[in-house]
mmCIF file of C-alpha atoms and ligand atoms in Angstrom:
data_model
loop_
_atom_site.group_PDB
_atom_site.id
_atom_site.type_symbol
_atom_site.label_atom_id
_atom_site.label_comp_id
_atom_site.label_asym_id
_atom_site.label_seq_id
_atom_site.Cartn_x
_atom_site.Cartn_y
_atom_site.Cartn_z
ATOM 1 C CA MET Q 1 -31.236 4.330 -4.413
ATOM 2 C CA ALA Q 2 -27.898 5.117 -5.970
ATOM 3 C CA ASP Q 3 -28.820 8.938 -6.412
ATOM 4 C CA ASP Q 4 -28.954 9.257 -2.753
ATOM 5 C CA GLU Q 5 -25.258 8.440 -2.361
ATOM 6 C CA LYS Q 6 -23.711 11.792 -2.170
ATOM 7 C CA LEU Q 7 -19.807 11.556 -2.675
ATOM 8 C CA LYS Q 8 -17.225 13.617 -1.159
ATOM 9 C CA ARG Q 9 -14.230 14.434 -3.347
ATOM 10 C CA GLU Q 10 -11.261 13.634 -1.654
ATOM 11 C CA ARG Q 11 -8.690 14.259 -4.225
ATOM 12 C CA ALA Q 12 -8.673 13.960 -8.030
ATOM 13 C CA GLY Q 13 -9.652 10.538 -8.844
ATOM 14 C CA THR Q 14 -10.882 9.754 -5.373
ATOM 15 C CA TYR Q 15 -14.206 9.998 -3.930
ATOM 16 C CA ARG Q 16 -15.764 8.908 -0.490
ATOM 17 C CA THR Q 17 -19.497 8.370 0.820
ATOM 18 C CA GLN Q 18 -20.720 10.778 3.346
ATOM 19 C CA ASP Q 19 -20.383 7.983 6.031
ATOM 20 C CA GLY Q 20 -16.971 7.046 4.939
ATOM 21 C CA ARG Q 21 -17.810 3.576 4.223
ATOM 22 C CA PHE Q 22 -16.932 3.436 0.664
ATOM 23 C CA THR Q 23 -14.218 4.895 -1.541
ATOM 24 C CA ILE Q 24 -14.379 5.124 -5.234
ATOM 25 C CA GLU Q 25 -11.016 5.341 -6.657
ATOM 26 C CA GLN Q 26 -9.811 5.790 -10.071
ATOM 27 C CA SER Q 27 -7.186 3.174 -11.294
ATOM 28 C CA ALA Q 28 -5.248 2.146 -14.455
ATOM 29 C CA THR Q 29 -8.360 -0.259 -15.361
ATOM 30 C CA GLY Q 30 -11.262 1.964 -14.246
ATOM 31 C CA TRP Q 31 -13.040 2.856 -11.264
ATOM 32 C CA LEU Q 32 -12.894 0.573 -8.284
ATOM 33 C CA LEU Q 33 -15.620 0.762 -5.229
ATOM 34 C CA LEU Q 34 -13.756 -0.006 -2.067
ATOM 35 C CA ASP Q 35 -15.752 -1.156 0.772
ATOM 36 C CA GLY Q 36 -14.289 0.045 4.218
ATOM 37 C CA GLU Q 37 -16.177 -2.519 6.160
ATOM 38 C CA GLN Q 38 -16.284 -5.554 4.438
ATOM 39 C CA ALA Q 39 -13.238 -7.871 3.650
ATOM 40 C CA ASN Q 40 -12.920 -10.481 0.673
ATOM 41 C CA GLU Q 41 -12.461 -14.120 1.337
ATOM 42 C CA LEU Q 42 -8.487 -13.068 1.937
ATOM 43 C CA GLY Q 43 -9.201 -10.739 4.508
ATOM 44 C CA LEU Q 44 -8.555 -7.606 2.453
ATOM 45 C CA PRO Q 45 -10.916 -4.498 2.001
ATOM 46 C CA LEU Q 46 -13.484 -5.674 -0.663
ATOM 47 C CA ALA Q 47 -12.924 -4.160 -3.978
ATOM 48 C CA ARG Q 48 -15.802 -4.181 -6.622
ATOM 49 C CA GLY Q 49 -15.195 -3.247 -10.138
ATOM 50 C CA PRO Q 50 -13.429 -2.053 -12.259
ATOM 51 C CA PHE Q 51 -16.332 -0.011 -13.518
ATOM 52 C CA ALA Q 52 -16.120 2.187 -16.774
ATOM 53 C CA THR Q 53 -17.471 5.307 -15.117
ATOM 54 C CA LEU Q 54 -17.694 7.211 -11.678
ATOM 55 C CA ASP Q 55 -21.523 6.947 -12.077
ATOM 56 C CA GLU Q 56 -21.622 3.053 -12.602
ATOM 57 C CA ALA Q 57 -19.210 2.477 -9.393
ATOM 58 C CA ARG Q 58 -21.695 4.875 -7.569
ATOM 59 C CA GLY Q 59 -24.823 3.001 -8.818
ATOM 60 C CA ALA Q 60 -22.934 -0.289 -7.353
ATOM 61 C CA ILE Q 61 -22.997 1.117 -3.823
ATOM 62 C CA SER Q 62 -26.598 0.405 -3.023
ATOM 63 C CA THR Q 63 -26.190 -3.215 -3.927
ATOM 64 C CA ALA Q 64 -23.148 -3.212 -1.903
ATOM 65 C CA ARG Q 65 -25.167 -1.698 1.163
ATOM 66 C CA SER Q 66 -28.105 -4.369 0.888
ATOM 67 C CA GLY Q 67 -25.557 -7.104 0.818
ATOM 68 C CA PRO Q 68 -24.498 -9.256 3.524
ATOM 69 C CA ARG Q 69 -23.415 -7.464 6.806
ATOM 70 C CA PRO Q 70 -19.645 -6.643 7.212
ATOM 71 C CA ILE Q 71 -17.676 -9.622 8.062
ATOM 72 C CA SER Q 72 -14.341 -7.940 9.243
ATOM 73 C CA ASP Q 73 -13.296 -5.529 11.862
ATOM 74 C CA LEU Q 74 -11.804 -3.227 9.135
ATOM 75 C CA GLY Q 75 -14.322 -0.575 9.837
ATOM 76 C CA GLU Q 76 -13.542 -0.729 13.539
ATOM 77 C CA ARG Q 77 -9.727 -0.614 13.062
ATOM 78 C CA ARG Q 78 -10.200 2.637 10.718
ATOM 79 C CA ALA Q 79 -12.514 4.241 13.538
ATOM 80 C CA ALA Q 80 -10.016 3.330 16.277
ATOM 81 C CA LYS Q 81 -7.068 4.781 14.230
ATOM 82 C CA GLN Q 82 -9.024 7.847 13.509
ATOM 83 C CA ALA Q 83 -9.953 8.032 17.117
ATOM 84 C CA SER Q 84 -6.269 7.977 18.141
ATOM 85 C CA ALA Q 85 -5.204 10.410 15.580
ATOM 86 C CA ARG Q 86 -7.894 12.841 16.833
ATOM 87 C CA ALA Q 87 -6.900 12.023 20.397
ATOM 88 C CA SER Q 88 -3.117 12.997 19.857
ATOM 89 C CA GLY Q 89 -4.398 16.377 18.315
ATOM 90 C CA ALA Q 90 -3.234 15.947 14.788
ATOM 91 C CA ALA Q 91 -4.492 13.760 11.623
ATOM 92 C CA PRO Q 92 -1.894 11.430 10.055
ATOM 93 C CA ASP Q 93 -0.557 12.373 6.806
ATOM 94 C CA ARG Q 94 -2.078 9.919 4.318
ATOM 95 C CA ALA Q 95 1.112 10.079 2.230
ATOM 96 C CA THR Q 96 3.903 10.004 4.789
ATOM 97 C CA GLY Q 97 2.112 8.569 7.966
ATOM 98 C CA SER Q 98 4.037 11.754 9.783
ATOM 99 C CA ARG Q 99 2.230 13.786 12.237
ATOM 100 C CA ALA Q 100 0.954 17.405 10.888
ATOM 101 C CA GLY Q 101 3.033 20.489 12.290
ATOM 102 C CA LYS Q 102 1.694 23.383 13.760
ATOM 103 C CA ALA Q 103 0.942 25.796 11.132
ATOM 104 C CA ARG Q 104 -0.649 24.280 7.854
ATOM 105 C CA LYS Q 105 -0.723 25.668 4.611
ATOM 106 C CA ALA Q 106 -3.501 24.943 2.319
ATOM 107 C CA PRO Q 107 -2.966 22.052 0.131
ATOM 108 C CA PRO Q 108 -1.926 22.676 -3.469
ATOM 109 C CA ARG Q 109 -4.651 21.952 -6.005
ATOM 110 C CA PRO Q 110 -4.601 18.233 -6.839
ATOM 111 C CA THR Q 111 -3.513 17.332 -10.387
ATOM 112 C CA GLY Q 112 -4.029 13.562 -10.214
ATOM 113 C CA ARG Q 113 -0.661 13.185 -11.088
ATOM 114 C CA GLU Q 114 0.551 13.266 -7.605
ATOM 115 C CA LEU Q 115 2.400 10.411 -6.025
ATOM 116 C CA LEU Q 116 0.264 8.204 -3.537
ATOM 117 C CA ILE Q 117 1.385 5.869 -0.990
ATOM 118 C CA ARG Q 118 -1.384 3.234 0.046
ATOM 119 C CA GLU Q 119 -1.583 -0.200 1.024
ATOM 120 C CA LEU Q 120 -1.950 -3.200 -1.497
ATOM 121 C CA ARG Q 121 -5.198 -4.240 -2.706
ATOM 122 C CA THR Q 122 -5.427 -7.655 -4.201
ATOM 123 C CA VAL Q 123 -6.406 -5.982 -7.651
ATOM 124 C CA ASP Q 124 -2.799 -4.617 -7.811
ATOM 125 C CA GLY Q 125 -1.320 -8.018 -8.238
ATOM 126 C CA ASP Q 126 -0.803 -7.857 -12.014
ATOM 127 C CA ALA Q 127 0.601 -4.514 -12.151
ATOM 128 C CA LEU Q 128 2.998 -5.042 -9.408
ATOM 129 C CA ARG Q 129 4.224 -8.350 -10.797
ATOM 130 C CA ALA Q 130 4.833 -6.431 -14.182
ATOM 131 C CA LEU Q 131 6.909 -3.867 -12.143
ATOM 132 C CA TRP Q 132 8.758 -6.635 -10.399
ATOM 133 C CA ARG Q 133 9.797 -8.548 -13.552
ATOM 134 C CA SER Q 134 11.215 -4.992 -14.685
ATOM 135 C CA ALA Q 135 12.972 -4.781 -11.707
ATOM 136 C CA GLY Q 136 14.210 -8.415 -12.081
ATOM 137 C CA PHE Q 137 12.401 -9.884 -9.046
ATOM 138 C CA SER Q 138 10.517 -13.136 -9.168
ATOM 139 C CA SER Q 139 10.025 -14.613 -5.844
ATOM 140 C CA ILE Q 140 7.627 -17.532 -4.132
ATOM 141 C CA GLY Q 141 5.075 -15.170 -2.557
ATOM 142 C CA ASP Q 142 4.345 -13.048 -5.632
ATOM 143 C CA ASP Q 143 0.862 -14.523 -6.401
ATOM 144 C CA ASP Q 144 -2.195 -12.680 -5.106
ATOM 145 C CA ARG Q 145 -2.864 -15.166 -2.208
ATOM 146 C CA SER Q 146 0.271 -14.869 -0.788
ATOM 147 C CA LEU Q 147 0.106 -11.170 -1.317
ATOM 148 C CA ALA Q 148 -3.092 -11.109 0.357
ATOM 149 C CA ARG Q 149 -1.973 -13.062 3.275
ATOM 150 C CA LEU Q 150 1.337 -10.868 3.755
ATOM 151 C CA ALA Q 151 -1.300 -7.681 3.588
ATOM 152 C CA ARG Q 152 -3.602 -9.141 6.055
ATOM 153 C CA ARG Q 153 -0.764 -10.103 8.689
ATOM 154 C CA ASN Q 154 0.787 -6.892 8.384
ATOM 155 C CA PRO Q 155 -1.559 -3.826 7.964
ATOM 156 C CA GLY Q 156 -0.180 -0.413 7.036
ATOM 157 C CA LEU Q 157 3.180 -2.200 5.885
ATOM 158 C CA VAL Q 158 2.555 -3.803 2.814
ATOM 159 C CA LEU Q 159 2.699 -0.544 0.495
ATOM 160 C CA ILE Q 160 2.568 0.570 -3.041
ATOM 161 C CA ALA Q 161 3.221 4.014 -4.729
ATOM 162 C CA THR Q 162 0.925 5.090 -7.685
ATOM 163 C CA GLU Q 163 0.874 8.009 -9.981
ATOM 164 C CA GLY Q 164 -2.207 8.861 -12.098
ATOM 165 C CA GLY Q 165 -3.698 5.278 -11.104
ATOM 166 C CA ARG Q 166 -0.473 3.398 -12.440
ATOM 167 C CA VAL Q 167 1.901 1.468 -9.719
ATOM 168 C CA VAL Q 168 5.163 3.083 -10.004
ATOM 169 C CA GLY Q 169 6.849 1.514 -6.576
ATOM 170 C CA SER Q 170 6.532 -0.982 -3.963
ATOM 171 C CA ALA Q 171 7.723 -1.857 -0.442
ATOM 172 C CA LEU Q 172 6.357 -4.918 1.364
ATOM 173 C CA GLY Q 173 6.963 -4.705 5.034
ATOM 174 C CA ALA Q 174 6.323 -7.589 7.672
ATOM 175 C CA TRP Q 175 6.901 -7.710 11.233
ATOM 176 C CA ASP Q 176 7.309 -11.282 12.756
ATOM 177 C CA GLY Q 177 7.309 -9.962 16.315
ATOM 178 C CA ARG Q 178 11.205 -10.065 16.520
ATOM 179 C CA ARG Q 179 12.535 -8.369 13.309
ATOM 180 C CA GLY Q 180 10.959 -6.187 10.713
ATOM 181 C CA TRP Q 181 11.478 -7.329 7.093
ATOM 182 C CA ILE Q 182 11.058 -5.349 3.880
ATOM 183 C CA TYR Q 183 10.527 -7.309 0.381
ATOM 184 C CA HIS Q 184 10.480 -5.997 -3.115
ATOM 185 C CA VAL Q 185 11.421 -2.522 -3.108
ATOM 186 C CA ALA Q 186 11.233 -1.257 -6.325
ATOM 187 C CA THR Q 187 10.606 2.034 -8.331
ATOM 188 C CA ALA Q 188 9.459 2.009 -11.787
ATOM 189 C CA GLU Q 189 12.623 2.696 -14.177
ATOM 190 C CA ASN Q 190 11.264 6.300 -15.178
ATOM 191 C CA HIS Q 191 10.642 7.445 -11.477
ATOM 192 C CA ARG Q 192 13.966 6.583 -9.964
ATOM 193 C CA ARG Q 193 15.978 9.146 -8.247
ATOM 194 C CA HIS Q 194 12.666 11.190 -6.949
ATOM 195 C CA GLY Q 195 12.613 9.646 -3.390
ATOM 196 C CA VAL Q 196 9.891 7.022 -4.379
ATOM 197 C CA ALA Q 197 11.418 4.307 -2.620
ATOM 198 C CA SER Q 198 12.565 6.417 0.290
ATOM 199 C CA ARG Q 199 9.026 7.615 1.055
ATOM 200 C CA LEU Q 200 7.909 3.957 0.776
ATOM 201 C CA VAL Q 201 10.564 2.700 2.933
ATOM 202 C CA GLY Q 202 10.066 5.754 5.215
ATOM 203 C CA GLN Q 203 6.869 4.813 5.902
ATOM 204 C CA VAL Q 204 7.054 1.208 6.401
ATOM 205 C CA GLU Q 205 9.978 1.887 8.658
ATOM 206 C CA ALA Q 206 7.573 4.503 10.690
ATOM 207 C CA GLY Q 207 4.972 1.559 10.850
ATOM 208 C CA LEU Q 208 7.365 -1.080 12.481
ATOM 209 C CA ARG Q 209 8.732 1.488 14.870
ATOM 210 C CA ASP Q 210 5.236 2.091 16.243
ATOM 211 C CA LEU Q 211 4.831 -1.634 16.577
ATOM 212 C CA GLY Q 212 7.777 -1.571 18.701
ATOM 213 C CA CYS Q 213 10.098 -3.415 16.050
ATOM 214 C CA PRO Q 214 13.788 -2.706 17.068
ATOM 215 C CA LYS Q 215 15.567 -3.872 13.958
ATOM 216 C CA VAL Q 216 14.742 -4.225 10.180
ATOM 217 C CA ASN Q 217 16.385 -6.487 7.699
ATOM 218 C CA VAL Q 218 16.334 -6.376 3.981
ATOM 219 C CA MET Q 219 17.959 -8.705 1.474
ATOM 220 C CA VAL Q 220 20.230 -7.367 -1.217
ATOM 221 C CA ARG Q 221 22.031 -9.512 -3.872
ATOM 222 C CA ASP Q 222 25.861 -8.522 -3.938
ATOM 223 C CA GLU Q 223 25.962 -7.811 -7.492
ATOM 224 C CA ASN Q 224 23.001 -5.202 -7.047
ATOM 225 C CA GLU Q 225 25.083 -2.158 -6.601
ATOM 226 C CA GLY Q 226 22.151 0.686 -6.853
ATOM 227 C CA ALA Q 227 20.413 -1.351 -4.184
ATOM 228 C CA ARG Q 228 23.292 -1.317 -2.018
ATOM 229 C CA GLU Q 229 23.925 2.398 -2.408
ATOM 230 C CA PHE Q 230 19.932 3.048 -1.790
ATOM 231 C CA TRP Q 231 20.154 0.850 1.654
ATOM 232 C CA THR Q 232 23.432 2.509 2.580
ATOM 233 C CA ALA Q 233 22.211 5.969 1.891
ATOM 234 C CA ARG Q 234 19.221 5.048 4.363
ATOM 235 C CA GLY Q 235 21.629 4.154 6.926
ATOM 236 C CA TYR Q 236 21.538 0.341 6.703
ATOM 237 C CA GLY Q 237 24.857 -1.617 7.083
ATOM 238 C CA LEU Q 238 25.829 -4.976 6.010
ATOM 239 C CA GLY Q 239 25.435 -7.602 8.869
ATOM 240 C CA PRO Q 240 27.796 -10.487 9.484
ATOM 241 C CA ALA Q 241 25.546 -13.520 8.589
ATOM 242 C CA ARG Q 242 24.835 -14.788 5.226
ATOM 243 C CA GLN Q 243 21.240 -16.001 4.438
ATOM 244 C CA PHE Q 244 20.597 -19.635 4.458
ATOM 245 C CA SER Q 245 17.066 -20.559 2.878
ATOM 246 C CA ARG Q 246 15.195 -23.779 2.157
ATOM 247 C CA GLU Q 247 11.939 -24.332 -0.039
ATOM 248 C CA LEU Q 248 9.444 -26.047 1.933
ATOM 249 C CA GLY Q 249 7.080 -26.654 -1.166
ATOM 250 C CA GLU Q 250 3.337 -26.973 -1.284
ATOM 251 C CA THR Q 251 1.787 -27.566 2.150
HETATM 252 C C1 COA N 301 16.926 0.779 -5.575
HETATM 253 C C2 COA N 301 15.763 1.540 -5.945
HETATM 254 C C3 COA N 301 14.207 0.701 -5.261
HETATM 255 C C4 COA N 301 15.661 2.976 -5.448
HETATM 256 O O1 COA N 301 14.553 3.338 -5.918
HETATM 257 P P1 COA N 301 14.396 5.076 -5.927
HETATM 258 O O2 COA N 301 12.994 5.305 -5.916
HETATM 259 O O3 COA N 301 15.356 5.818 -7.308
HETATM 260 O O4 COA N 301 15.213 5.697 -4.818
HETATM 261 P P2 COA N 301 15.497 7.224 -4.069
HETATM 262 O O5 COA N 301 15.140 8.081 -5.268
HETATM 263 O O6 COA N 301 14.389 7.215 -2.995
HETATM 264 O O7 COA N 301 16.770 7.004 -3.748
HETATM 265 C C5 COA N 301 17.284 7.802 -2.337
HETATM 266 C C6 COA N 301 18.779 7.803 -2.446
HETATM 267 O O8 COA N 301 19.375 6.517 -2.506
HETATM 268 C C7 COA N 301 20.490 6.641 -3.302
HETATM 269 N N1 COA N 301 20.526 5.729 -4.596
HETATM 270 C C8 COA N 301 19.057 5.258 -4.996
HETATM 271 N N2 COA N 301 19.404 4.725 -6.175
HETATM 272 C C9 COA N 301 20.639 4.631 -6.356
HETATM 273 C C10 COA N 301 21.571 4.277 -7.598
HETATM 274 N N3 COA N 301 21.194 3.669 -8.408
HETATM 275 N N4 COA N 301 22.927 4.522 -7.406
HETATM 276 C C11 COA N 301 23.329 5.140 -6.282
HETATM 277 N N5 COA N 301 22.579 5.667 -5.433
HETATM 278 C C12 COA N 301 21.361 5.531 -5.398
HETATM 279 C C13 COA N 301 20.890 7.950 -3.493
HETATM 280 O O9 COA N 301 21.765 8.556 -2.434
HETATM 281 C C14 COA N 301 19.534 8.658 -3.529
HETATM 282 O O10 COA N 301 19.365 10.110 -3.217
HETATM 283 P P3 COA N 301 19.578 10.928 -4.497
HETATM 284 O O11 COA N 301 18.720 10.531 -5.605
HETATM 285 O O12 COA N 301 19.295 12.404 -3.833
HETATM 286 O O13 COA N 301 20.883 10.979 -4.574
HETATM 287 C C15 COA N 301 15.253 1.270 -7.409
HETATM 288 O O14 COA N 301 16.716 1.806 -8.229
HETATM 289 C C16 COA N 301 14.955 -0.055 -8.057
HETATM 290 O O15 COA N 301 13.849 -0.174 -8.223
HETATM 291 N N6 COA N 301 15.900 -0.891 -8.427
HETATM 292 C C17 COA N 301 15.502 -2.285 -9.084
HETATM 293 C C18 COA N 301 15.122 -2.956 -8.092
HETATM 294 C C19 COA N 301 16.216 -3.139 -6.699
HETATM 295 O O16 COA N 301 17.253 -3.582 -7.078
HETATM 296 N N7 COA N 301 15.208 -3.003 -5.521
HETATM 297 C C20 COA N 301 16.145 -3.274 -4.442
HETATM 298 C C21 COA N 301 16.074 -4.664 -4.020
HETATM 299 S S1 COA N 301 16.954 -5.030 -2.285
#
C-alpha cells in the first residue's frame, strides 16, 4: 500500500524511501519519482512523473515496486560507493564531492533555494537546451538520446546545477580513457559570478582525477572573452594545437 511508504525528508523538496531505493524530488514541472534500482532504456535512473503532488508521487511507489525486477546495476553501484565512503571514514559531500573535515557544524536549515549539483537526468533535456540557447550553444549531441548516452558512459561527470528545482548551470564531463573533456559549461545569466560554474567544473575535475585522468581539455571560442577569463582563472592555459573536426553524419 502507498500509505506504508514512509518517506524521509532529505532536504527541502527531496524525500527518500526508508530503503533508499526511491527518491521523490520536486522539479520545475512537478514531483518526480526516481528509481535508484531501475534504469530506463538508455541506462539512466528511471524517472516517473511529473506528478502534481508529493502524495501522488508517493502513491506511484507501490506500482513501481510491483513492476519488473531491476534491470541495471545502479543499486549495486550506489551501495558500493556508499560502502567505500564509509570505509574511508567520511561521507562524500553531495554538493562538492569533497570529504567532510574533522569537526562538522550542524547544517543550516534548508530553504529550498540552495544550489544543488547533481547528475543529469533525461527529464532535464528541455531546460538544459533552453539554458544552452541563451548561452549561445547549439551542438550535435544536445538531443536527449545523445545526452543520455554521455551520462551513461560517464557516471558522476555529467552535471547540472539547480536552484529551487530550476536548472541554472551545466558542465558535461567525459573521460575517453586518455584525456578528460568538459563540454557545455554554462551558467544562467542572473546566476553568474557566484561560483556556479566553478563548483560544477570543480566537481567534474575531482571525478576525472579519481578516474586517473591526467589532463582535461575544453574548447573555447576565440571571441568568448568571458569564457577565456573563466578558464584562465581556473588554471587552464591555451595549448599549441588547433581543433580539426569532421561531422560523420547519421550512423
Ligand atoms: C563562462 C561562464 C560559464 C562562467 O560561469 P560563472 O558561474 O559566472 O563562473 P564563476 O562565478 O564560477 O567564475 C569564477 C571566476 O572566473 C572568472 N570569470 C568568470 N566569468 C568571467 C567573466 N565574464 N569575465 C571575467 N572573469 C570571469 C572570475 O575570476 C570568477 O571569479 P570572481 O567572480 O570571483 O571574479 C558563464 O559566464 C557563462 O555561462 N557564459 C556563457 C557560456 C560560455 O561561454 N561558456 C563557456 C564555454 S567554453
